[in-house]
Amino acid sequence: MDTGRRGLIRILLGTGFSASLISFLYPVLRFMDPPAVPEASVNEVSAGKVQDLKPNSGKIVRFGSRPVILIRVSDTDWRAFSAVCTHLNCTVQYSEQRHQIWCACHNGTYDLNGAVVSGPPPKALEEYAVKVRGDEVVISRHA
Amino acid sequence: MKRIAIACAFLAAAAFAKDSCTDCHSALDGKLQAPAAAFGNDVHSRHGFTCASCHGGDPTADDPSAAMSKAKGFIGKPARTAIPQLCAHCHSDAALMHKYRPQQRVDQYELYKTSVHGKRIAEGDTAAAVCIDCHSVHDIREVKDPLSPVYPLRLPDTCGRCHADPAHMAKYKIPTNQLADYKKSVHWAAISKGGDLSAPNCASCHGNHGATPPQVGSVAEVCGTCHTLMADLYNKSPHQPVFAAMGEKGCVTCHSNHDIEMPSPAMLAGPKAVCSQCHDADSAGGKAAAQMAQLIGNLSAAMKASDAVLAQARRDGMEVADAVLQEQQANEDLVKARVAVHAFDPAAVAAPINAGLKIAAATKLAGEQALRERDQRRKGLAVSLVAILITIVGLAFAIRAVESKRENR
Amino acid sequence: MATTTITSRQRVAGWLDERLGLSSLKEFLSHKTVPIHSATMWYYFGGITLFLFTIQVLTGILLLLYYRPTASEAYESVQFIMTRVRFGWLIRSIHSWSANLMIFTAFVHMFSVVFLRAYRRPRELTWFSGIALLGLALGFGFSGYLLPWNTISYFATKVGTDMASAVPVVGSTIARFLRGGEDVGGATLTRFFGFHVAVLPGIATTLIFVHLMLVQKHGISSPPWVEQKTGGKVPQMKFFPNFFLREMMAWYAALGVLGSLAAIFPWELGEKADPFASAPAGIHPEWYFLAPFYTLKLIPSQVLFVEGELLGLFGFAVLALWWVLLPFWATNPKGEERARLVTGAGVALLAYLVTFSLLGYFR
């Protein structure tokens, strides 16, 4: 048989096979190497230390990609709600004078159960669960 | 009159006793039968009241002359001008109403007397509205019943029965276009299409029993009961004292009263602008309006551009959910900017606009990065396809070689 | 001849052969042949299905490195794979596309066996194991579909397990077994995950082994009309290297197709499943379940005294049983082939599946 032909086949097969093998193996190997942020979902978020938040005050905490408002009602009573106003999605805040959650955009107010008190919001705020572990406050999704 | 009150209480107690009114009138037809047929739906009938509770007479008597005898208190069809007092006999009696519904208000008649309708009725004008014109008669339903004429979805049409009728309103010299205008408004859209029954209808701004149009000076307060932030800003702005001095009606000056449209930057600048109706283009006010319009237009344009890039990335299969969520915050800044317009100061508008622009720029960048990654993927695919193609060609040649060798043997 | 030098390759081969007895296998394979005729191209589909199954196992194992099978983390872990893991989008999209392609080629393989009459004696067991493998493939598809825990997969599983509960007597037990409870939830996900990565692969591997052994034992069948035309001497090509090289081409082409699909049409993430939301309009299962799905939609809810859904399920069961027993009714008691009956049945089934799948998709 024509050795030139044979050589060509060898080269084609050899190149093709090894090139395609590399193009398969390279993604697989990179896949197996865990990315910089190894954790997947956000099921719970640490919201700081107990001492950081005084009673009758609130702060906004990032939960995954959404804002959550954490409110310390009293020494031992912690509440957390979605901070996305149900009217037009502005971020709500805690009003210390009124002891209510308030939205600056159109004056919607919610009580400390997340229910709408007045203003345009059509629905209550979704509630999150708050646990105090030692001196750390942890917010997690409600069951 | 006292007899009617006694009859009310007595007959209420004998709730399911004999009722000759309904028995006879159901067998009649036309206008005489209608009340008997309708009364089953009435909230009063559910609480044990009968025809005699309002019309008097003796429902235990079968003989019409006995049942409808004046001696037994029968008043027949009451005169229109007497109706408010007739209803008020029970509805202003706190002790009585308390028995049926402890929280029921009993000040409707007092309020009615202060209203334009009440005052005209007191003067003997029977064309003005009385209780039954709005609440219906014989099939009166609770306000929260969707079939009630004063249910939020139906209330504007109820008011419009008189107020949109040119023939009826001719002698009062009031316009009759309010209902038609209101139906074009964003408030009616919120009620009828958005299902938000808390949005204002006629009674929300004008009052229901004490119906009176708001005075010029109180318009901002009325609008401000819901639109508090705008009212606050307006009251602190240079427009408030100027409008008050000119006798202009506050919010209504720019937003109109009945056909309130969804506000947009078109109100600030352009052919339909409101500002230019008073301010010349080269005046301080005119320049401020143009500036605010431009600021808002900038952010809207930036958000649109970012949207377009992210939509393209999503269409091409890239995951951009995080950036899309971030866009919400830019939207929030746009909302805040539009509220800030009511300070009529470009600096107040600029603050949220700048924050929003930063976010829109970031999300657009994220979208562009996603598109670049999409291109990278396709390049990588091309490389691997080339390798695969070379292998397949090599295999084809190998097959040929193997097979020709067999043939040659 | 002078002394032969033993190459290192030969030395390794010799070492292995002494311990594994590979030379007898090599000997066997060197005799394996594949018939050559106009319908030879259909012989590739079994191998492609096997190849795609291997791809599934490999990509599946890779996905296992990051996937979390709980209701609160499943969706997020798939999102993580798609957005953060390097080439995660590629591995996941290949896994999803290859699953669909594999079921498609499995069906093609089955129909080619019917139309080329490869179920005839003595290959009845090969047919049975093949049908069982097809069922397993559908089971893989059904269980795997739930794992991303998005809205579509949640409701498709709900509908599917609801249908199981329509079976009389044992229906509710079966449904509860599948769901791990009364409703589709986290327990269902755990269960389906277990089925998908442990139970079904175990059974499938065994059955594939059996199926392949039977194919080697009986050789590859030729259609009866080819046998008749060539008087029993059907021209053959050697499996190794001729058919094998061709098969490699087919497998490589399949890889190219998979890569292109994954890069140009990556698999969607969807929205995270919310059991309390109402089912979205137009919910329908994956394409390979569309035909029975649409059939059930058409059957009225009451037919005489029988509940419509029950009648439908019963019909499917009868159809499946009849199809499995094909090798037995394909020949008459005299041993003659009921050629037209089988071809007709095959065409009818194919037409039904295609038509109703299309109807189910567009309606």
CSV table of N, CA and C in Angstrom, one decimal, chain A residues 13 16-18 20-21 23-24 26-28 30-43 141, chain C residues 59 61-63 65-66 68 72-73 76-77 80-81 84-92 245 252 255 272:
chain,number,residue,atom,x,y,z
A,13,LEU,N,-5.3,10.7,11.7
A,13,LEU,CA,-5.9,10.1,12.9
A,13,LEU,C,-5.3,10.5,14.2
A,16,GLY,N,-6.1,14.3,14.8
A,16,GLY,CA,-7.5,14.4,15.1
A,16,GLY,C,-7.9,13.8,16.5
A,17,PHE,N,-7.4,12.6,16.7
A,17,PHE,CA,-7.7,11.9,17.9
A,17,PHE,C,-7.2,12.7,19.1
A,18,SER,N,-5.9,13.1,19.1
A,18,SER,CA,-5.4,13.8,20.2
A,18,SER,C,-6.0,15.1,20.4
A,20,SER,N,-9.0,16.1,19.5
A,20,SER,CA,-10.3,16.0,20.0
A,20,SER,C,-10.3,15.5,21.5
A,21,LEU,N,-9.4,14.7,21.8
A,21,LEU,CA,-9.3,14.2,23.2
A,21,LEU,C,-9.0,15.4,24.1
A,23,SER,N,-9.7,18.5,23.5
A,23,SER,CA,-10.9,19.4,23.6
A,23,SER,C,-12.0,18.8,24.5
A,24,PHE,N,-11.9,17.4,24.7
A,24,PHE,CA,-12.9,16.9,25.7
A,24,PHE,C,-12.3,16.9,27.1
A,26,TYR,N,-10.0,18.8,28.5
A,26,TYR,CA,-9.7,20.2,29.0
A,26,TYR,C,-10.9,20.7,29.8
A,27,PRO,N,-12.1,20.7,29.2
A,27,PRO,CA,-13.3,21.2,30.0
A,27,PRO,C,-13.6,20.3,31.2
A,28,VAL,N,-13.4,18.9,31.0
A,28,VAL,CA,-13.7,18.0,32.1
A,28,VAL,C,-12.8,18.3,33.3
A,30,ARG,N,-11.1,21.1,34.0
A,30,ARG,CA,-11.5,22.4,34.6
A,30,ARG,C,-12.7,22.4,35.4
A,31,PHE,N,-13.7,21.5,34.9
A,31,PHE,CA,-14.9,21.4,35.6
A,31,PHE,C,-14.7,20.8,37.0
A,32,MET,N,-13.8,19.8,37.1
A,32,MET,CA,-13.6,19.1,38.4
A,32,MET,C,-12.9,20.0,39.4
A,33,ASP,N,-12.2,21.1,38.9
A,33,ASP,CA,-11.5,22.0,39.8
A,33,ASP,C,-12.6,23.0,40.3
A,34,PRO,N,-12.8,22.9,41.7
A,34,PRO,CA,-13.9,23.8,42.2
A,34,PRO,C,-13.6,25.2,42.0
A,35,PRO,N,-14.7,26.0,41.7
A,35,PRO,CA,-14.5,27.5,41.5
A,35,PRO,C,-14.2,28.2,42.8
A,36,ALA,N,-13.9,29.5,42.7
A,36,ALA,CA,-13.4,30.2,43.8
A,36,ALA,C,-14.4,30.3,45.0
A,37,VAL,N,-15.7,30.4,44.6
A,37,VAL,CA,-16.7,30.5,45.6
A,37,VAL,C,-17.3,29.1,45.6
A,38,PRO,N,-16.9,28.2,46.5
A,38,PRO,CA,-17.3,26.8,46.5
A,38,PRO,C,-18.7,26.5,46.9
A,39,GLU,N,-19.4,27.5,47.6
A,39,GLU,CA,-20.7,27.2,48.0
A,39,GLU,C,-21.8,27.5,47.0
A,40,ALA,N,-22.8,26.7,46.9
A,40,ALA,CA,-23.8,26.9,45.9
A,40,ALA,C,-24.9,27.9,46.4
A,41,SER,N,-25.8,27.4,47.1
A,41,SER,CA,-27.0,28.2,47.4
A,41,SER,C,-26.9,29.1,48.6
A,42,VAL,N,-27.8,30.0,48.8
A,42,VAL,CA,-27.8,30.7,50.0
A,42,VAL,C,-29.1,30.2,50.7
A,43,ASN,N,-28.8,29.4,51.8
A,43,ASN,CA,-30.0,29.0,52.5
A,43,ASN,C,-30.0,29.7,53.8
A,141,ARG,N,-34.2,30.9,55.3
A,141,ARG,CA,-35.5,30.9,54.7
A,141,ARG,C,-36.5,30.2,55.7
C,59,THR,N,-20.9,12.3,32.2
C,59,THR,CA,-21.3,13.6,32.6
C,59,THR,C,-22.1,13.6,33.9
C,61,ILE,N,-21.6,11.6,36.5
C,61,ILE,CA,-20.7,11.5,37.6
C,61,ILE,C,-20.1,12.9,37.8
C,62,LEU,N,-19.8,13.6,36.7
C,62,LEU,CA,-19.2,15.0,36.9
C,62,LEU,C,-20.2,15.9,37.6
C,63,LEU,N,-21.5,15.8,37.2
C,63,LEU,CA,-22.5,16.6,37.8
C,63,LEU,C,-22.6,16.3,39.3
C,65,LEU,N,-20.5,15.9,41.3
C,65,LEU,CA,-19.5,16.6,42.1
C,65,LEU,C,-20.1,17.9,42.7
C,66,TYR,N,-21.1,18.4,42.1
C,66,TYR,CA,-21.6,19.7,42.6
C,66,TYR,C,-23.1,19.7,42.9
C,68,ARG,N,-26.7,19.0,44.6
C,68,ARG,CA,-27.2,18.7,45.9
C,68,ARG,C,-28.7,18.3,45.8
C,72,SER,N,-34.3,22.4,49.1
C,72,SER,CA,-33.8,23.8,49.3
C,72,SER,C,-32.5,24.1,48.5
C,73,GLU,N,-31.8,23.1,48.0
C,73,GLU,CA,-30.5,23.4,47.4
C,73,GLU,C,-30.4,22.9,46.0
C,76,GLU,N,-30.5,25.7,43.3
C,76,GLU,CA,-29.3,26.6,43.5
C,76,GLU,C,-28.1,25.9,43.0
C,77,SER,N,-28.0,24.6,43.3
C,77,SER,CA,-26.7,23.9,42.9
C,77,SER,C,-26.7,23.8,41.4
C,80,PHE,N,-25.6,27.0,40.3
C,80,PHE,CA,-24.2,27.2,40.5
C,80,PHE,C,-23.4,26.5,39.4
C,81,ILE,N,-23.8,25.3,39.0
C,81,ILE,CA,-23.1,24.6,38.0
C,81,ILE,C,-23.1,25.4,36.7
C,84,ARG,N,-21.3,29.3,37.8
C,84,ARG,CA,-20.0,29.5,38.4
C,84,ARG,C,-18.9,28.4,38.1
C,85,VAL,N,-19.4,27.2,38.0
C,85,VAL,CA,-18.4,26.1,37.7
C,85,VAL,C,-17.9,26.2,36.3
C,86,ARG,N,-16.6,26.1,36.1
C,86,ARG,CA,-16.0,26.3,34.8
C,86,ARG,C,-16.5,25.1,33.9
C,87,PHE,N,-17.0,25.5,32.8
C,87,PHE,CA,-17.6,24.5,31.8
C,87,PHE,C,-18.8,23.8,32.4
C,88,GLY,N,-19.3,24.3,33.5
C,88,GLY,CA,-20.5,23.6,34.1
C,88,GLY,C,-21.6,23.6,33.1
C,89,TRP,N,-21.8,24.8,32.4
C,89,TRP,CA,-22.8,24.9,31.4
C,89,TRP,C,-22.7,23.8,30.4
C,90,LEU,N,-21.5,23.5,30.0
C,90,LEU,CA,-21.2,22.5,29.0
C,90,LEU,C,-21.6,21.1,29.4
C,91,ILE,N,-21.1,20.7,30.6
C,91,ILE,CA,-21.4,19.4,31.1
C,91,ILE,C,-22.9,19.2,31.3
C,92,ARG,N,-23.5,20.2,31.9
C,92,ARG,CA,-24.9,20.0,32.2
C,92,ARG,C,-25.7,20.0,30.9
C,245,LEU,N,-14.4,1.0,12.7
C,245,LEU,CA,-14.0,2.3,12.2
C,245,LEU,C,-15.2,3.2,11.8
C,252,TYR,N,-18.1,9.8,16.8
C,252,TYR,CA,-17.5,11.2,16.7
C,252,TYR,C,-18.4,12.2,16.2
C,255,LEU,N,-20.7,13.1,18.9
C,255,LEU,CA,-20.0,14.1,19.9
C,255,LEU,C,-20.1,15.5,19.3
C,272,LYS,N,-37.2,28.4,40.0
C,272,LYS,CA,-37.2,27.5,41.1
C,272,LYS,C,-38.7,27.0,41.4
